XYZ file of N, CA and C in Angstrom:
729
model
N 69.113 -170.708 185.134
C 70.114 -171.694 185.545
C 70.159 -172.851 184.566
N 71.196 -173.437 184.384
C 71.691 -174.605 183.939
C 71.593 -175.761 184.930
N 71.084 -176.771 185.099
C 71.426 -177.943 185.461
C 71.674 -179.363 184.934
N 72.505 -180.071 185.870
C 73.122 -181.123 185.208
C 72.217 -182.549 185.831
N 71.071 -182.703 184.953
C 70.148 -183.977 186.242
C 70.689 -185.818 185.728
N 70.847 -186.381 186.818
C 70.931 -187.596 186.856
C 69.924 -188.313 187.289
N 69.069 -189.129 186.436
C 67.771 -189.781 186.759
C 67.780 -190.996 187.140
N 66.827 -191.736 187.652
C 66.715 -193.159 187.508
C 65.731 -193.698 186.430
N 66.170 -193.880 185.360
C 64.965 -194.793 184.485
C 64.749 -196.115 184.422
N 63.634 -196.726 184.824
C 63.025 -197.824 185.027
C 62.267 -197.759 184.160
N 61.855 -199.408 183.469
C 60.947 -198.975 182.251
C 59.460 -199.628 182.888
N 60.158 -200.399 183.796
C 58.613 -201.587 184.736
C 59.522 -202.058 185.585
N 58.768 -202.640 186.351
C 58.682 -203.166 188.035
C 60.575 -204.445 187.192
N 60.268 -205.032 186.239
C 61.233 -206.436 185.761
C 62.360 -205.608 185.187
N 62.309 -204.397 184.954
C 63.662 -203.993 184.070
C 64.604 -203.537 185.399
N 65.845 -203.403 185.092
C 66.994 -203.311 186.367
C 66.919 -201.971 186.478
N 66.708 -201.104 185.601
C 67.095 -199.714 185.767
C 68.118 -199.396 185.710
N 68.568 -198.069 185.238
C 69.802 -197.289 184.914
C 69.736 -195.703 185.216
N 70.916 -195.042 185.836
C 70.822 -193.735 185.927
C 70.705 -192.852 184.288
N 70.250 -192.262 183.881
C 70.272 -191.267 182.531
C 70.568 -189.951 182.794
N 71.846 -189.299 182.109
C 72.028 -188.021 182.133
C 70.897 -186.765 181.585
N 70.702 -185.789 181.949
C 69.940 -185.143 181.438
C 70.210 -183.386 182.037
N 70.255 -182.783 180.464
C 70.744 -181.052 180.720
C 69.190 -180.395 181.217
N 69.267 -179.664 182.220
C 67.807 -179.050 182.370
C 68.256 -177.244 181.933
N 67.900 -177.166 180.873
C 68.145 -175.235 180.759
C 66.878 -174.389 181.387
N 67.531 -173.327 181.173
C 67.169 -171.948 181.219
C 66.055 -172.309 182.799
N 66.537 -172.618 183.376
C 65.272 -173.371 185.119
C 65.058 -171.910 185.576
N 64.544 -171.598 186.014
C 63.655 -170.080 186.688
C 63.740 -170.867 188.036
N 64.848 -169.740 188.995
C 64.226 -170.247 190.195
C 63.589 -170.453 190.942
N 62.314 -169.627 190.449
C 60.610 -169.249 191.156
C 60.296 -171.089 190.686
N 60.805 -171.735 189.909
C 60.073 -172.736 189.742
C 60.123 -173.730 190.745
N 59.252 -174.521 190.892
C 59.003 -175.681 191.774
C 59.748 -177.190 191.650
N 60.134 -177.786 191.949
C 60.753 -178.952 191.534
C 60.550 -179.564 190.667
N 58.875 -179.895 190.937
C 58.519 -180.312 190.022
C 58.030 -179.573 188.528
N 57.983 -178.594 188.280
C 57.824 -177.887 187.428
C 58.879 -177.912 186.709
N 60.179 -177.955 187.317
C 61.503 -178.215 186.531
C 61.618 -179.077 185.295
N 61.099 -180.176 186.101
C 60.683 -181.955 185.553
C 59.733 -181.856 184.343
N 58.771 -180.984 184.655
C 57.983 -180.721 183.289
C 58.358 -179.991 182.461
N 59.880 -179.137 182.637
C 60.098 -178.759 181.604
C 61.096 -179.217 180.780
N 61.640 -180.363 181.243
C 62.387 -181.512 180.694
C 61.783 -182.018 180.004
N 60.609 -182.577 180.477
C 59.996 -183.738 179.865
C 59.131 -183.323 178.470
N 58.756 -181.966 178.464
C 58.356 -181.408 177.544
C 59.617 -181.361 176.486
N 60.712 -181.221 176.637
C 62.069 -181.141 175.442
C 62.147 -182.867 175.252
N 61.482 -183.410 176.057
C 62.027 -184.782 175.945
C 60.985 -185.263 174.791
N 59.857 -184.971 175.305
C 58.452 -185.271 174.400
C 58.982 -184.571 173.005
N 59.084 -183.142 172.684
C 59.611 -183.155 171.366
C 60.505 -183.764 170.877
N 61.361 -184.056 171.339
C 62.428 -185.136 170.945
C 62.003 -186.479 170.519
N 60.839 -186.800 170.926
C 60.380 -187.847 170.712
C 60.638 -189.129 171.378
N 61.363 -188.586 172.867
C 61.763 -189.634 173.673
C 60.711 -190.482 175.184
N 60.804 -190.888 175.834
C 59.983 -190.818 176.884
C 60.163 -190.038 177.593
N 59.318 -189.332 178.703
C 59.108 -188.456 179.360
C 59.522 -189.069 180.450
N 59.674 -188.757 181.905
C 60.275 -189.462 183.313
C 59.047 -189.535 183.635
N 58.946 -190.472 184.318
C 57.483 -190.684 185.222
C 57.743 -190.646 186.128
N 57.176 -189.598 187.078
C 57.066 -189.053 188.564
C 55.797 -189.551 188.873
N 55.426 -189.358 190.741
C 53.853 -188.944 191.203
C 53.612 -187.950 191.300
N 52.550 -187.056 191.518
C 52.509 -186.194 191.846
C 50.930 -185.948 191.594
N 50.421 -184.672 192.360
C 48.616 -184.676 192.397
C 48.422 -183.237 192.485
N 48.376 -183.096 193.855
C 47.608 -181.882 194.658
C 48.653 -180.206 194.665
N 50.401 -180.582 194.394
C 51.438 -179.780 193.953
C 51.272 -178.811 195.226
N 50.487 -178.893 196.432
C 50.482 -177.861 197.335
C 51.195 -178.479 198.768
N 51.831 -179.580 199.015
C 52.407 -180.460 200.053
C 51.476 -180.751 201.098
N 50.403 -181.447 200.564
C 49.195 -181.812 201.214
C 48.716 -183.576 200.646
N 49.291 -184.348 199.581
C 48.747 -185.283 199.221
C 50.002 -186.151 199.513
N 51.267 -185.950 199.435
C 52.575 -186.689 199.697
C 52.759 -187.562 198.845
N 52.140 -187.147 197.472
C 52.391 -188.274 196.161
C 53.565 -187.851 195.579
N 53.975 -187.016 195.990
C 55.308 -186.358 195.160
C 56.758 -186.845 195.551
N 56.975 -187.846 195.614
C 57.820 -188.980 196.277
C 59.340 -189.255 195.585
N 60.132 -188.773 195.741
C 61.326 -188.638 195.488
C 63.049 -188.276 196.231
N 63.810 -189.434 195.984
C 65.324 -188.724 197.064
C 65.923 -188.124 195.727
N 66.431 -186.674 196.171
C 66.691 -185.822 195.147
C 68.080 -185.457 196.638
N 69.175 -185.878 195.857
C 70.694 -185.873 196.083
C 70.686 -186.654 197.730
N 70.177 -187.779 197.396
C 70.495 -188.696 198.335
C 69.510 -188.353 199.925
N 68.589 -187.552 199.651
C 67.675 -186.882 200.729
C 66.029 -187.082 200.279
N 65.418 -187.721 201.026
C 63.986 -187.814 200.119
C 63.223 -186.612 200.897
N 62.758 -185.957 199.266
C 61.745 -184.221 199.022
C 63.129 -183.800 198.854
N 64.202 -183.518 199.190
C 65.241 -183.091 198.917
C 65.722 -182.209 200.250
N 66.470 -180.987 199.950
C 67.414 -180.486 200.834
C 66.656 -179.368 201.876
N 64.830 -178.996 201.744
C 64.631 -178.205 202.311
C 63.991 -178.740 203.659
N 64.439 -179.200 204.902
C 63.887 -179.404 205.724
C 61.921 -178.840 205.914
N 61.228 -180.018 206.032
C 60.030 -179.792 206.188
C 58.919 -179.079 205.108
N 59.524 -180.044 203.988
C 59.152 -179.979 202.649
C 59.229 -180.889 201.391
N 57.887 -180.905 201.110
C 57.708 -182.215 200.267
C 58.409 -181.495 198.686
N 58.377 -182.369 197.696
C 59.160 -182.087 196.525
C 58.458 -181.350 195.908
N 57.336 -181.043 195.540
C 56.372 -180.447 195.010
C 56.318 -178.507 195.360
N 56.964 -178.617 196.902
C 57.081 -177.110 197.436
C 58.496 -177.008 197.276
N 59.431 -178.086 197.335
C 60.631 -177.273 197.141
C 60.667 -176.600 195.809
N 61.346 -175.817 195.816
C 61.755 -174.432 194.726
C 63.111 -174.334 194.619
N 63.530 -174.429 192.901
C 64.746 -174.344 192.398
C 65.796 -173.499 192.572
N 65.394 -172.130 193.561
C 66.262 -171.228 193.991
C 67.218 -172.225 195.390
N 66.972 -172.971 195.758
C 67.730 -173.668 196.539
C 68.953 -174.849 195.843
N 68.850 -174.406 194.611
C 70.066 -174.785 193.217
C 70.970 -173.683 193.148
N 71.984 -174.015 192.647
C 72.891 -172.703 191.688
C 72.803 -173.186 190.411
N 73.127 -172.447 189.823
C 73.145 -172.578 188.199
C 74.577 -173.661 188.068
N 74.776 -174.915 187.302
C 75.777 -175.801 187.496
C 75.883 -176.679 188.504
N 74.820 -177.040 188.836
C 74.731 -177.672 190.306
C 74.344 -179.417 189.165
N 74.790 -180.227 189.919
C 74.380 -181.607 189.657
C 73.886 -182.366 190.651
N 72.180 -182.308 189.899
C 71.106 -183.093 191.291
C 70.714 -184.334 190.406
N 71.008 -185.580 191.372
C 70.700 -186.747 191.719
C 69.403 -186.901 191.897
N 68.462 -187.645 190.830
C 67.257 -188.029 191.132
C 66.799 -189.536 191.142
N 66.467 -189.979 192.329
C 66.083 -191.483 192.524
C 64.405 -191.508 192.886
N 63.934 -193.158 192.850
C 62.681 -193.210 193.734
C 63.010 -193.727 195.037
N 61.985 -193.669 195.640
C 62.131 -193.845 196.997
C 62.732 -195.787 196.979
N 63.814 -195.984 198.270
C 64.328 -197.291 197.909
C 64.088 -198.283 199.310
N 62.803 -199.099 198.549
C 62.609 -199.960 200.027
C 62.148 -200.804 199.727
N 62.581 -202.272 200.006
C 61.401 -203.833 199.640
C 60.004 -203.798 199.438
N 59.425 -203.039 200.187
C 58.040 -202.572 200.297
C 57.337 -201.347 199.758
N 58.380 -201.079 198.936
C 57.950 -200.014 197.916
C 58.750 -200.142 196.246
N 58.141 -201.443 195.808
C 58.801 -201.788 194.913
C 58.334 -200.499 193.345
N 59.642 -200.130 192.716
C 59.469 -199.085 191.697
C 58.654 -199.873 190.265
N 57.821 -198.929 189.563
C 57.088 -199.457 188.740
C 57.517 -198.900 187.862
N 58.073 -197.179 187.622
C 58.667 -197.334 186.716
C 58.797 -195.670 187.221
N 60.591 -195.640 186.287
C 61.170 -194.666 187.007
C 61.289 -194.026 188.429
N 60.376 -192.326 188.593
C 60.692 -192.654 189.865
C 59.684 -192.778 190.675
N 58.474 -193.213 190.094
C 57.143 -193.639 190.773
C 57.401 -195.441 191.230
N 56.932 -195.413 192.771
C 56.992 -196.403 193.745
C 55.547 -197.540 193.853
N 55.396 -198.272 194.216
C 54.154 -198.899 194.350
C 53.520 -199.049 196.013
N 52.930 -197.447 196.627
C 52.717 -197.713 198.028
C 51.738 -198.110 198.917
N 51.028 -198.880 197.628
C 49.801 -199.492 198.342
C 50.150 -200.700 199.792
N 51.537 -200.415 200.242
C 51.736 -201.243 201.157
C 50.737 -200.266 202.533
N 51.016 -199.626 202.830
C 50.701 -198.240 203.505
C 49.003 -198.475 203.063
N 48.550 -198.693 202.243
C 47.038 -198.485 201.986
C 46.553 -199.923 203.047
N 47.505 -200.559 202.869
C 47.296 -202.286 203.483
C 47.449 -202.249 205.023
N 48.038 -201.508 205.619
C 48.116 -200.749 207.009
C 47.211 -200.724 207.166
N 46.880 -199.690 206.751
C 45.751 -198.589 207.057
C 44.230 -199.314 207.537
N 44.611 -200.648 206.287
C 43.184 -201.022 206.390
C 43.136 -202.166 207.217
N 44.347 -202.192 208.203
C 44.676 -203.730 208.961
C 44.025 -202.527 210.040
N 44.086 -202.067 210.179
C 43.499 -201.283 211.667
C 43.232 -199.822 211.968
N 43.855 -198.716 210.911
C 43.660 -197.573 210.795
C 42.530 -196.759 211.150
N 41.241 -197.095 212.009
C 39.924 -196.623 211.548
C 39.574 -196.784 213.057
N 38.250 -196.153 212.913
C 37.225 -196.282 214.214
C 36.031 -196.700 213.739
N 35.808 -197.793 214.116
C 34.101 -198.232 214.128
C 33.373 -197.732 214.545
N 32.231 -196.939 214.232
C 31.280 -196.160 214.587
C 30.071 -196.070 213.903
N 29.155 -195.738 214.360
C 27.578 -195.658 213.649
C 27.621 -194.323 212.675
N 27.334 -194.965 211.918
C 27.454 -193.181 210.699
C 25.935 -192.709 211.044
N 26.222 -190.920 211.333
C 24.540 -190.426 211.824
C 25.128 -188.803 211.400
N 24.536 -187.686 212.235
C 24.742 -186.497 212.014
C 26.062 -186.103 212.982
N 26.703 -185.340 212.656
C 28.090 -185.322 213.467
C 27.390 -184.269 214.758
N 28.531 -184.671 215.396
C 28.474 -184.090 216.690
C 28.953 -182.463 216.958
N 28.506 -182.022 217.728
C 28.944 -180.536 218.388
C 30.347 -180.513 218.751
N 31.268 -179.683 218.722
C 32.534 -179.891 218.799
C 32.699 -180.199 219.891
N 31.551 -179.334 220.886
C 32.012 -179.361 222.145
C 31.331 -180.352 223.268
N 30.953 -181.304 222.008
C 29.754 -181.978 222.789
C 30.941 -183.295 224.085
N 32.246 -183.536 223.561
C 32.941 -184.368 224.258
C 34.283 -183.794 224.642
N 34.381 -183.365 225.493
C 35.921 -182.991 226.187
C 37.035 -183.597 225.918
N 37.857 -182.895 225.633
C 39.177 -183.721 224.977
C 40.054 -182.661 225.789
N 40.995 -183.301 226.477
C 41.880 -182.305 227.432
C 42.870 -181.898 226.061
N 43.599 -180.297 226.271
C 43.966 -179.689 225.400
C 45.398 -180.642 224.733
N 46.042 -181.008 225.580
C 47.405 -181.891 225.913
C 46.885 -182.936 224.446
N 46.386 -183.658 224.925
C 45.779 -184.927 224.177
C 45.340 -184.072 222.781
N 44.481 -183.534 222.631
C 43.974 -183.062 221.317
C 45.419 -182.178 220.270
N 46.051 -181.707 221.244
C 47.486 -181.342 220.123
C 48.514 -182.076 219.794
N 48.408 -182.984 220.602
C 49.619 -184.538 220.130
C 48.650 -185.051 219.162
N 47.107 -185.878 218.771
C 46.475 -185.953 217.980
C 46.467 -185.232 216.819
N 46.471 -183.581 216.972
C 46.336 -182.941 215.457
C 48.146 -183.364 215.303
N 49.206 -183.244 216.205
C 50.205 -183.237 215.532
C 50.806 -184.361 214.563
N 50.029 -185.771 215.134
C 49.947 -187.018 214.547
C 49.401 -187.267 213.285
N 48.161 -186.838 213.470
C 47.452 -186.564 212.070
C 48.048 -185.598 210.565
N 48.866 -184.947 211.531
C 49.264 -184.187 210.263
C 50.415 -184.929 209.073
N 50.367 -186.451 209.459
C 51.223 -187.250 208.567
C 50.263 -187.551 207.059
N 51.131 -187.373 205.714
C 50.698 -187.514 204.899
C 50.810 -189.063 204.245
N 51.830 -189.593 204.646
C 52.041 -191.320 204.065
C 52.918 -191.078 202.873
N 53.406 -189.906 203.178
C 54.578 -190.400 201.512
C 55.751 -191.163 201.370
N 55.759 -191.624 202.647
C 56.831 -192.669 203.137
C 58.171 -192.233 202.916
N 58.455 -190.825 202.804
C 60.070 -190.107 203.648
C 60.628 -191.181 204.720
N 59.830 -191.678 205.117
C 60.376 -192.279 206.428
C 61.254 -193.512 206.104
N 60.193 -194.400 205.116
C 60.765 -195.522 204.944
C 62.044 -195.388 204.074
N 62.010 -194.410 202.969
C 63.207 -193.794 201.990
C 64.269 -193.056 202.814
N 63.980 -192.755 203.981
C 65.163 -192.566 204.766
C 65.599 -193.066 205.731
N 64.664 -194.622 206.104
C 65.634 -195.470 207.203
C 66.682 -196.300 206.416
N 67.637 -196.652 207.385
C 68.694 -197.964 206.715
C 68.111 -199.215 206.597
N 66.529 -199.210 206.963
C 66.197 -200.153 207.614
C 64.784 -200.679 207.138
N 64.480 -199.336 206.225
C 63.350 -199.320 205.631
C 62.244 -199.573 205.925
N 62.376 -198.571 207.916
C 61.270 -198.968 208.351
C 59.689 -197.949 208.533
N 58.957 -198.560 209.127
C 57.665 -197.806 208.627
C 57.087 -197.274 209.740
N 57.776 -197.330 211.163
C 57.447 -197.123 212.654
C 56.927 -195.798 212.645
N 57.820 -194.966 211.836
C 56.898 -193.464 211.715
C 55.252 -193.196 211.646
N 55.676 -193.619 210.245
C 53.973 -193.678 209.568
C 53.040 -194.466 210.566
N 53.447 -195.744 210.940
C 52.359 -196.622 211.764
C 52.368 -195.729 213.433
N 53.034 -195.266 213.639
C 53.066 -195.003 215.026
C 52.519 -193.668 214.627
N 52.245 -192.618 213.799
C 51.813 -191.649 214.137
C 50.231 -191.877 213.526
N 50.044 -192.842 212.650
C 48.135 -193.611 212.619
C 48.012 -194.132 214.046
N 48.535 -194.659 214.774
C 47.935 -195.629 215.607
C 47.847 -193.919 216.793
N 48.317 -193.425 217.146
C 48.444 -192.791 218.013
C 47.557 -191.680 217.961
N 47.434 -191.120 216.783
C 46.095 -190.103 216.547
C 45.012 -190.430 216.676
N 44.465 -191.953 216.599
C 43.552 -192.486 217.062
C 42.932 -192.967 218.767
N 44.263 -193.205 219.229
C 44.769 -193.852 220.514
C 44.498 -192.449 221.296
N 45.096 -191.297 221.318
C 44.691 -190.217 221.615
C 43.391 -189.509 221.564
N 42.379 -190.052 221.265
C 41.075 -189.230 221.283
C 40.438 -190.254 221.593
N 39.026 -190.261 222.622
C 37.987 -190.770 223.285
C 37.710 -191.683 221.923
N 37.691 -191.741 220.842
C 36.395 -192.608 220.217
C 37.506 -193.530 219.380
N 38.910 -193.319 219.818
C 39.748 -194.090 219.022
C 40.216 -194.789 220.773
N 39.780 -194.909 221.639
C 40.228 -195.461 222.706
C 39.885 -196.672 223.099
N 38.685 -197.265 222.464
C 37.847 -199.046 222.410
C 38.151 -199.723 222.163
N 38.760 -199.494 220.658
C 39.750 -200.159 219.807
C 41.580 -200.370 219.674
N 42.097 -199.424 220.587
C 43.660 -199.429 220.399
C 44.048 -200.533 220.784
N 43.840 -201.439 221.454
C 44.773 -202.059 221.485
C 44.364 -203.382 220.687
N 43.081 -203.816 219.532
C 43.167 -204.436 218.749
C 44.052 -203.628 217.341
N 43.857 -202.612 217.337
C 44.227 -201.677 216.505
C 45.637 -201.812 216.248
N 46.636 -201.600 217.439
C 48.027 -201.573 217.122
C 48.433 -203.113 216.845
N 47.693 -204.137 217.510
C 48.246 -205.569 217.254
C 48.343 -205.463 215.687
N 46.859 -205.332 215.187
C 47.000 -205.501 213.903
C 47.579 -204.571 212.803
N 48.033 -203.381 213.114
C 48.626 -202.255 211.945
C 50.179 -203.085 211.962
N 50.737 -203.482 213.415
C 51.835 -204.119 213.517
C 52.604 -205.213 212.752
N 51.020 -205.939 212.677
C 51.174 -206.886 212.162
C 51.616 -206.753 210.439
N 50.302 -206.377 210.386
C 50.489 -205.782 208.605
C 51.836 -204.927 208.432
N 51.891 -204.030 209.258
C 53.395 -203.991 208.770
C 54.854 -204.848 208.496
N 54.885 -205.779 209.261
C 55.540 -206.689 209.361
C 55.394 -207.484 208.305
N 54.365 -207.792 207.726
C 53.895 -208.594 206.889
C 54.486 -208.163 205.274
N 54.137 -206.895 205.090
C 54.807 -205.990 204.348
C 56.495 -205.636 204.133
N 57.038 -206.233 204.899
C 58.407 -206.306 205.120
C 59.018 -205.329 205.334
N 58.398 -204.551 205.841
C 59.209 -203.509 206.362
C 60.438 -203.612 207.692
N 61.327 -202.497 207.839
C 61.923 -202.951 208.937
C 62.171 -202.195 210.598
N 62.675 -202.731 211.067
C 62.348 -202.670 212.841
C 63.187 -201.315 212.859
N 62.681 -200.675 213.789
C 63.322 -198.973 214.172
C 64.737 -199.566 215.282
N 65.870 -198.398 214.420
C 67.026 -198.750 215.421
C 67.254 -197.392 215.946
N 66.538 -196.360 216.001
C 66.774 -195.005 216.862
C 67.932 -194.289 216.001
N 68.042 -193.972 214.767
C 68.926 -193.578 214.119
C 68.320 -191.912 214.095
N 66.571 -191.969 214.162
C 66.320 -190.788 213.813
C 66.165 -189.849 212.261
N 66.206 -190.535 211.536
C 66.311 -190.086 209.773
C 64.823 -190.115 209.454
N 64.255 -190.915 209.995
C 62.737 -191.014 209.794
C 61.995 -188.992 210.321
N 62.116 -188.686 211.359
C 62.155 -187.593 211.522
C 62.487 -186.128 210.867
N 63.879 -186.606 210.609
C 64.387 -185.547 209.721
C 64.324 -185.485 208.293
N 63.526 -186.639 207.625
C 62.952 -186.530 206.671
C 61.956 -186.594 206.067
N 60.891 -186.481 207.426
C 59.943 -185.880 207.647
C 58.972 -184.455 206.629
N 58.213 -184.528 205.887
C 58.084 -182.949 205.229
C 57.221 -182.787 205.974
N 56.487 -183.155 207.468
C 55.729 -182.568 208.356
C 56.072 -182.794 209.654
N 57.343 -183.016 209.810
C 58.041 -183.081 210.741
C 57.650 -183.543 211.944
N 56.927 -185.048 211.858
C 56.435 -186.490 212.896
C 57.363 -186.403 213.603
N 57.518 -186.261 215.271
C 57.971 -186.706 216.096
C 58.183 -187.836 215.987
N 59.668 -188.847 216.711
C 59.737 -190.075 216.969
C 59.225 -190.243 218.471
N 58.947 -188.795 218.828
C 58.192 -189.786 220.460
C 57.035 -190.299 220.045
N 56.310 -190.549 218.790
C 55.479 -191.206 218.413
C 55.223 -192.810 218.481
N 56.910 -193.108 217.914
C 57.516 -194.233 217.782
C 57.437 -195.259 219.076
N 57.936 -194.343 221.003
C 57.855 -194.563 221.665
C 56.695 -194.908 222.294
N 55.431 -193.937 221.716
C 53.785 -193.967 221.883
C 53.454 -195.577 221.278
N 54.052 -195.616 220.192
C 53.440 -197.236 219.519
C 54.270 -198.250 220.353
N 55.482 -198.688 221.083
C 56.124 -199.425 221.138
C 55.319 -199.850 222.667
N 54.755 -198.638 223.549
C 54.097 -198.891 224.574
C 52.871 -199.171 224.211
N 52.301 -198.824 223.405
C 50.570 -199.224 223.394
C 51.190 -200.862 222.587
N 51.869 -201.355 221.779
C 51.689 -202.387 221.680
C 52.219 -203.533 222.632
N 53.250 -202.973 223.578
C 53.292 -203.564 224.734
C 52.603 -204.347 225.834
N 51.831 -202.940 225.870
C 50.555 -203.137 226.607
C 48.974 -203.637 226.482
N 49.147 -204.212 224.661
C 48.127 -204.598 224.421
C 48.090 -206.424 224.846
């Protein structure tokens, strides 16, 4: 395939940025998105030009560093899939894809289409955790966890933080991500001591971070690459209620 890519190049956090045209040949559709990108950037490198700067790590949709709206959709067009697993057979040959970074106050771009998301690290560490005595771990079965509770927990947990959420509210908000930390915790016996100092403060820090307030639009969900419930959203709005 032939493609026709439109980038965002940023050179640092102070330059305005500009879209750049760019031909991608001969793309194999077995290839990965990102694999595409490296084979640009490799014609770009001989050329002697700069290469695009992406994130990217683990390439298996397990680290959520691979952070990109690719034709106005962040991970792009495959429902419940980070950019790294989407695969170029979901192109035609002549297709023109739109590549941006993720776009939110609180995820200011550093350069091209890599974001700065240590806002999310700043969460995390406003309340994300359980205080506990570090010793030898426990027997699985040593504490009962009714089945109900333990599968809303793994389903919570299964959020990676690549902030889809915030790149796809109008609103650029972060209720996803914080409501599905606070709730995987909130849901199991040893995250139950702490919730309700816990959500005051992830709340807080979010806020602080400038993120913005959930209006039930639902995009946070559907752009999802592990597909977080927003009854999550509803889980945080009551535990901080009630704290």
């Amino acid at each position: 395939m032939k493609l026709h890519l439109k980038v965002w190049r940023q050179k640092d956090k102070n330059d305005k940025g500009r879209m750049v045209s760019y031909e991608a040949n001969n793309v194999n559709e077995h290839m990965s998105f990102l694999e595409m990108l490296d084979v640009v950037n490799d014609d770009l490198i001989k050329k002697g030009e700069d290469p695009i700067a992406f994130d990217h790590d683990c390439r298996e949709g397990i680290c959520g560093s691979c952070s990109m709206v690719i034709n106005g959709v962040p991970h792009g067009p495959e429902k419940g899939t980070t950019t790294c697993q989407l695969h170029m057979r979901k192109f035609k040959d002549g297709d023109t894809v739109v590549i941006e970074p993720w776009r939110a106050k609180a995820f200011p771009v550093t350069k091209d289409l890599v974001v700065d998301r240590s806002a999310f690290d700043r969460i995390i560490q406003a309340g994300g955790y359980v205080n506990v005595n570090t010793g030898g771990a426990p027997d699985g079965n040593a504490l009962p966890i009714p089945k109900v509770d333990a599968d809303l927990a793994m389903d919570a947990a299964t959020c990676i933080g690549c902030g889809a959420c915030v790149a796809a509210c109008k609103n650029a908000s972060a209720m996803l991500f914080v409501s599905a930390k606070v709730s995987h915790l909130a849901l199991l016996p040893q995250g139950v001591v702490e919730k309700k100092e816990r959500v005051r403060k992830m709340v807080k820090a979010m806020d602080k971070e400038g993120f913005g307030n959930c209006t039930n639009q639902y995009e946070c969900e559907a752009a999802c690459p592990k597909e977080i419930s927003v009854n999550f959203i509803t889980r945080l709005n009551r535990e901080y209620i009630s704290s």
